[in-house]
């Protein structure tokens, strides 16, 4: 597996040397998209949520609600180390692997040229709730784990620093995925644009949504609900980095995200 990964990364590096202009343009496009649309919608909310959550007790219900406001992967970071049993952690993982409401309400309409983001937010949250209910039915719980040390309240500079770190991860993921798709298009020019757009949205949702909007695809708004509910493989891996420490495996998270995508799309079909 490691050898295969190194070969793929080597091929990506080589393609960037063969097509440097296209790689630069793809990276510049990703930077512009994140700084103009994603960061203004996410950074202020994330900073405030960090300030709030560092001053509140680690209660499962409270952390779940705050996670729905902050989105991924901040929600996973907040909930993964809660002193609750594994059944509750799985339910939290199913419920809170969501996109930020600020992203859905402000950045998403600009990416797909929609009038507003409220229908997408409604379907996104409804799909998340149904996913938690269906995949993790309520029942008897095991004994809770020993509570971790109480978190230290963050100062404003610390919260800003942590939020900037998260924005750096978002920027890096969007840029790398955008460059990867661009290099794939250059190396394999016969791949149709709709297929590349779907692949892009599957790997990384922000740039993928913009690619979906530009591609000749039907039912683009339904696809936007499905892919934002899935969240993209890059966000899945970020969430998994936190949840694996809490005992929830990555393949379980993948099942939740696939279920969320299906249920979110179904809600959109039924409601809108």
CSV table of C-alpha atoms in Angstrom, one decimal:
chain,number,residue,atom,x,y,z
A,1,UNK,CA,0.0,0.0,0.0
A,2,UNK,CA,2.8,2.4,0.9
A,3,UNK,CA,4.6,1.6,-2.3
A,4,UNK,CA,1.5,2.2,-4.4
A,5,UNK,CA,0.9,5.5,-2.6
A,6,UNK,CA,4.5,6.6,-3.3
A,7,UNK,CA,4.1,5.7,-6.9
A,8,UNK,CA,0.9,7.8,-7.2
A,9,UNK,CA,2.5,10.7,-5.5
A,10,UNK,CA,5.5,10.4,-7.7
A,11,UNK,CA,3.3,10.4,-10.8
A,12,UNK,CA,1.5,13.6,-9.5
A,13,UNK,CA,4.9,15.3,-8.9
A,14,UNK,CA,6.1,14.3,-12.3
A,15,UNK,CA,3.0,15.6,-14.0
A,16,UNK,CA,3.4,18.9,-12.3
A,17,UNK,CA,6.9,19.2,-13.8
A,18,UNK,CA,5.5,18.3,-17.2
A,19,UNK,CA,2.5,20.7,-17.0
A,20,UNK,CA,3.8,23.5,-14.7
A,21,UNK,CA,1.5,26.2,-16.1
A,22,UNK,CA,-1.6,24.1,-15.6
A,23,UNK,CA,-0.5,23.1,-12.1
A,24,UNK,CA,0.1,26.8,-11.2
A,25,UNK,CA,-3.3,27.8,-12.6
A,26,UNK,CA,-5.1,25.1,-10.6
A,27,UNK,CA,-3.4,26.0,-7.4
A,28,UNK,CA,-4.1,29.7,-8.0
A,29,UNK,CA,-7.8,28.9,-8.6
A,30,UNK,CA,-8.0,26.9,-5.4
A,31,UNK,CA,-6.3,29.7,-3.4
A,32,UNK,CA,-8.8,32.3,-4.8
A,33,UNK,CA,-11.8,30.1,-4.1
A,34,UNK,CA,-10.8,29.4,-0.5
A,35,UNK,CA,-9.8,33.0,0.3
A,36,UNK,CA,-12.8,34.6,-1.4
A,37,UNK,CA,-15.6,32.2,-0.4
A,38,UNK,CA,-14.6,29.5,2.1
A,39,UNK,CA,-12.4,31.3,4.6
A,40,UNK,CA,-14.7,34.4,5.1
A,41,UNK,CA,-17.6,32.1,5.9
A,42,UNK,CA,-15.8,29.6,8.1
A,43,UNK,CA,-13.0,31.5,10.0
A,44,UNK,CA,-15.1,33.9,12.2
A,45,UNK,CA,-17.5,31.1,13.2
A,46,UNK,CA,-14.8,28.6,13.9
A,47,UNK,CA,-12.9,31.1,16.1
A,48,UNK,CA,-16.0,31.9,18.1
A,49,UNK,CA,-16.8,28.2,18.5
A,50,UNK,CA,-13.3,27.5,19.8
A,51,UNK,CA,-13.7,30.3,22.4
A,52,UNK,CA,-17.1,28.9,23.5
A,53,UNK,CA,-16.3,25.2,23.6
A,54,UNK,CA,-13.1,25.7,25.6
A,55,UNK,CA,-15.1,27.3,28.4
A,56,UNK,CA,-18.0,24.8,28.6
A,57,UNK,CA,-18.3,21.4,30.3
A,58,UNK,CA,-17.8,18.3,28.0
A,59,UNK,CA,-21.5,17.3,27.8
A,60,UNK,CA,-22.4,15.0,24.8
A,61,UNK,CA,-25.6,16.8,23.9
A,62,UNK,CA,-24.0,20.2,24.1
A,63,UNK,CA,-21.0,19.1,22.1
A,64,UNK,CA,-23.2,17.6,19.5
A,65,UNK,CA,-25.1,20.9,19.0
A,66,UNK,CA,-21.9,22.9,18.9
A,67,UNK,CA,-20.4,20.5,16.4
A,68,UNK,CA,-23.4,21.0,14.1
A,69,UNK,CA,-22.5,24.8,14.2
A,70,UNK,CA,-18.8,24.3,13.6
A,71,UNK,CA,-18.9,21.5,11.0
A,72,UNK,CA,-16.0,19.1,10.1
A,73,UNK,CA,-13.4,18.4,11.3
A,74,UNK,CA,-13.9,20.7,14.3
A,75,UNK,CA,-16.9,18.6,15.4
A,76,UNK,CA,-14.9,15.4,15.4
A,77,UNK,CA,-12.2,17.1,17.4
A,78,UNK,CA,-14.7,18.3,20.0
A,79,UNK,CA,-16.7,15.0,20.4
A,80,UNK,CA,-14.1,12.2,19.9
A,81,UNK,CA,-12.6,12.4,23.4
A,82,UNK,CA,-15.8,12.7,25.3
A,83,UNK,CA,-16.0,10.4,28.4
A,84,UNK,CA,-18.9,8.4,26.9
A,85,UNK,CA,-19.3,4.8,25.8
A,86,UNK,CA,-18.6,3.6,22.2
A,87,UNK,CA,-22.3,3.5,21.3
A,88,UNK,CA,-22.7,7.2,22.1
A,89,UNK,CA,-19.5,8.0,20.2
A,90,UNK,CA,-20.7,6.2,17.1
A,91,UNK,CA,-24.0,8.1,17.3
A,92,UNK,CA,-22.1,11.4,17.6
A,93,UNK,CA,-19.8,10.4,14.7
A,94,UNK,CA,-22.9,9.7,12.5
A,95,UNK,CA,-24.6,12.9,13.6
A,96,UNK,CA,-21.7,15.4,13.5
A,97,UNK,CA,-19.8,14.6,10.3
A,98,UNK,CA,-21.4,17.6,8.7
A,99,UNK,CA,-20.4,20.7,6.7
A,100,UNK,CA,-20.5,24.1,8.5
A,101,UNK,CA,-23.9,25.9,8.2
A,102,UNK,CA,-22.1,29.1,7.4
A,103,UNK,CA,-20.5,27.3,4.4
A,104,UNK,CA,-23.8,26.0,3.2
A,105,UNK,CA,-25.6,29.3,3.7
A,106,UNK,CA,-23.0,31.7,2.3
A,107,UNK,CA,-20.3,29.9,0.2
A,108,UNK,CA,-22.4,27.1,-1.4
A,109,UNK,CA,-24.8,29.4,-3.3
A,110,UNK,CA,-21.9,31.2,-4.9
A,111,UNK,CA,-20.3,27.9,-6.0
A,112,UNK,CA,-23.3,26.4,-7.6
A,113,UNK,CA,-25.2,29.7,-8.5
A,114,UNK,CA,-28.2,28.9,-6.3
A,115,UNK,CA,-30.6,31.6,-4.9
A,116,UNK,CA,-29.8,30.7,-1.3
A,117,UNK,CA,-28.4,27.9,0.8
A,118,UNK,CA,-31.3,27.2,3.1
A,119,UNK,CA,-32.8,24.2,1.3
A,120,UNK,CA,-29.3,22.6,1.2
A,121,UNK,CA,-28.9,23.3,5.0
A,122,UNK,CA,-32.3,21.8,5.8
A,123,UNK,CA,-31.6,18.6,3.8
A,124,UNK,CA,-28.1,18.3,5.1
A,125,UNK,CA,-29.1,18.5,8.8
A,126,UNK,CA,-32.2,16.3,8.2
A,127,UNK,CA,-30.0,13.7,6.5
A,128,UNK,CA,-27.5,13.8,9.4
A,129,UNK,CA,-30.2,13.3,12.0
A,130,UNK,CA,-31.7,10.3,10.0
A,131,UNK,CA,-28.2,8.9,9.6
A,132,UNK,CA,-27.6,8.9,13.3
A,133,UNK,CA,-31.1,7.4,14.0
A,134,UNK,CA,-30.9,4.6,11.4
A,135,UNK,CA,-27.2,3.7,11.7
A,136,UNK,CA,-27.0,4.0,15.5
A,137,UNK,CA,-30.3,3.0,17.1
A,138,UNK,CA,-30.8,3.8,20.7
A,139,UNK,CA,-30.2,0.9,23.1
A,140,UNK,CA,-28.2,-0.1,26.1
A,141,UNK,CA,-24.9,1.4,26.6
A,142,UNK,CA,-21.7,0.1,28.0
A,143,UNK,CA,-19.9,1.8,30.9
A,144,UNK,CA,-18.5,5.2,30.1
A,145,UNK,CA,-14.8,5.7,30.0
A,146,UNK,CA,-12.9,7.8,32.6
A,147,UNK,CA,-13.3,11.5,31.9
A,148,UNK,CA,-10.3,13.3,30.4
A,149,UNK,CA,-8.8,16.3,32.0
A,150,UNK,CA,-10.9,19.4,31.8
A,151,UNK,CA,-9.9,21.6,28.8
A,152,UNK,CA,-8.1,24.9,29.4
A,153,UNK,CA,-10.0,28.0,28.2
A,154,UNK,CA,-8.5,29.4,25.1
A,155,UNK,CA,-7.5,33.1,24.8
A,156,UNK,CA,-8.4,35.0,21.7
A,157,UNK,CA,-4.9,34.7,20.2
A,158,UNK,CA,-4.9,31.0,20.8
A,159,UNK,CA,-8.4,30.6,19.3
A,160,UNK,CA,-7.3,32.6,16.2
A,161,UNK,CA,-4.2,30.5,15.9
A,162,UNK,CA,-6.2,27.2,16.1
A,163,UNK,CA,-8.7,28.5,13.6
A,164,UNK,CA,-6.0,29.5,11.2
A,165,UNK,CA,-4.4,26.0,11.5
A,166,UNK,CA,-7.8,24.5,10.5
A,167,UNK,CA,-8.1,27.0,7.6
A,168,UNK,CA,-4.6,25.9,6.5
A,169,UNK,CA,-5.7,22.3,6.4
A,170,UNK,CA,-8.7,23.3,4.3
A,171,UNK,CA,-6.6,25.4,2.0
A,172,UNK,CA,-4.1,22.6,1.5
A,173,UNK,CA,-6.7,19.9,0.8
A,174,UNK,CA,-8.6,22.1,-1.7
A,175,UNK,CA,-5.3,23.1,-3.5
A,176,UNK,CA,-3.9,19.6,-3.7
A,177,UNK,CA,-7.1,18.1,-4.9
A,178,UNK,CA,-7.6,20.9,-7.5
A,179,UNK,CA,-4.1,20.4,-8.8
A,180,UNK,CA,-4.5,16.6,-8.9
A,181,UNK,CA,-7.7,16.9,-11.0
A,182,UNK,CA,-6.0,19.4,-13.3
A,183,UNK,CA,-3.0,17.0,-13.8
A,184,UNK,CA,-5.4,14.1,-14.4
A,185,UNK,CA,-7.1,16.1,-17.1
A,186,UNK,CA,-3.8,17.0,-18.7
A,187,UNK,CA,-2.5,13.4,-18.6
A,188,UNK,CA,-5.7,11.8,-19.7
A,189,UNK,CA,-7.4,14.3,-21.9
A,190,UNK,CA,-10.1,11.8,-23.1
A,191,UNK,CA,-11.7,11.6,-19.7
A,192,UNK,CA,-15.0,13.6,-20.0
A,193,UNK,CA,-15.5,16.7,-17.9
A,194,UNK,CA,-18.6,15.4,-16.1
A,195,UNK,CA,-16.7,12.3,-14.9
A,196,UNK,CA,-13.8,14.5,-13.7
A,197,UNK,CA,-16.3,16.8,-11.9
A,198,UNK,CA,-17.9,13.9,-10.1
A,199,UNK,CA,-14.5,12.5,-9.1
A,200,UNK,CA,-13.4,16.0,-7.9
A,201,UNK,CA,-16.5,16.3,-5.7
A,202,UNK,CA,-16.0,12.8,-4.3
A,203,UNK,CA,-12.4,13.6,-3.3
A,204,UNK,CA,-12.8,17.3,-2.2
A,205,UNK,CA,-16.2,19.0,-2.0
A,206,UNK,CA,-15.4,22.7,-2.3
A,207,UNK,CA,-13.6,22.6,-5.6
A,208,UNK,CA,-15.8,19.7,-6.6
A,209,UNK,CA,-19.0,21.8,-6.3
A,210,UNK,CA,-17.5,24.5,-8.6
A,211,UNK,CA,-16.5,21.8,-11.1
A,212,UNK,CA,-20.0,20.3,-10.9
A,213,UNK,CA,-21.6,23.7,-11.7
A,214,UNK,CA,-19.4,24.1,-14.7
A,215,UNK,CA,-19.9,20.6,-16.1
A,216,UNK,CA,-22.8,19.6,-18.4
A,217,UNK,CA,-24.6,17.5,-15.7
A,218,UNK,CA,-28.3,17.2,-14.9
A,219,UNK,CA,-29.7,17.7,-11.4
A,220,UNK,CA,-26.8,19.8,-10.2
A,221,UNK,CA,-28.5,20.9,-7.0
A,222,UNK,CA,-29.4,17.4,-6.0
A,223,UNK,CA,-25.8,16.4,-6.7
A,224,UNK,CA,-24.7,19.4,-4.5
A,225,UNK,CA,-26.8,18.0,-1.6
A,226,UNK,CA,-25.5,14.5,-2.1
A,227,UNK,CA,-21.8,15.5,-2.2
A,228,UNK,CA,-22.0,18.0,0.7
A,229,UNK,CA,-23.6,15.4,2.8
A,230,UNK,CA,-20.8,12.9,1.9
A,231,UNK,CA,-18.3,15.7,2.6
A,232,UNK,CA,-15.5,14.4,0.4
A,233,UNK,CA,-12.7,11.9,1.1
A,234,UNK,CA,-10.4,14.7,2.4
A,235,UNK,CA,-12.8,15.7,5.2
A,236,UNK,CA,-13.5,12.0,5.9
A,237,UNK,CA,-9.8,11.5,6.5
A,238,UNK,CA,-9.6,14.6,8.7
A,239,UNK,CA,-12.5,13.3,10.8
A,240,UNK,CA,-11.0,9.8,11.0
A,241,UNK,CA,-7.8,11.2,12.5
A,242,UNK,CA,-9.8,12.4,15.5
A,243,UNK,CA,-12.4,9.6,15.7
A,244,UNK,CA,-9.9,6.7,15.5
A,245,UNK,CA,-8.4,7.9,18.8
A,246,UNK,CA,-11.9,7.7,20.2
A,247,UNK,CA,-12.5,4.2,19.0
A,248,UNK,CA,-14.5,4.8,15.9
A,249,UNK,CA,-12.9,3.3,12.8
A,250,UNK,CA,-12.6,5.0,9.4
A,251,UNK,CA,-14.7,2.4,7.6
A,252,UNK,CA,-17.5,3.0,10.1
A,253,UNK,CA,-17.2,6.8,9.3
A,254,UNK,CA,-17.3,6.0,5.6
A,255,UNK,CA,-20.5,4.0,6.1
A,256,UNK,CA,-22.0,7.0,7.9
A,257,UNK,CA,-21.1,9.5,5.2
A,258,UNK,CA,-22.4,7.3,2.5
A,259,UNK,CA,-25.7,6.9,4.4
A,260,UNK,CA,-25.8,10.7,5.0
A,261,UNK,CA,-25.3,11.3,1.3
A,262,UNK,CA,-28.2,9.0,0.4
A,263,UNK,CA,-30.5,10.3,3.0
A,264,UNK,CA,-29.7,14.0,2.3
A,265,UNK,CA,-30.4,13.4,-1.4
A,266,UNK,CA,-33.7,11.7,-0.5
A,267,UNK,CA,-34.7,14.6,1.7
A,268,UNK,CA,-34.0,17.0,-1.2
A,269,UNK,CA,-36.2,14.9,-3.6
A,270,UNK,CA,-39.0,14.8,-1.1
A,271,UNK,CA,-39.0,18.4,0.1
A,272,UNK,CA,-37.7,20.5,-2.8
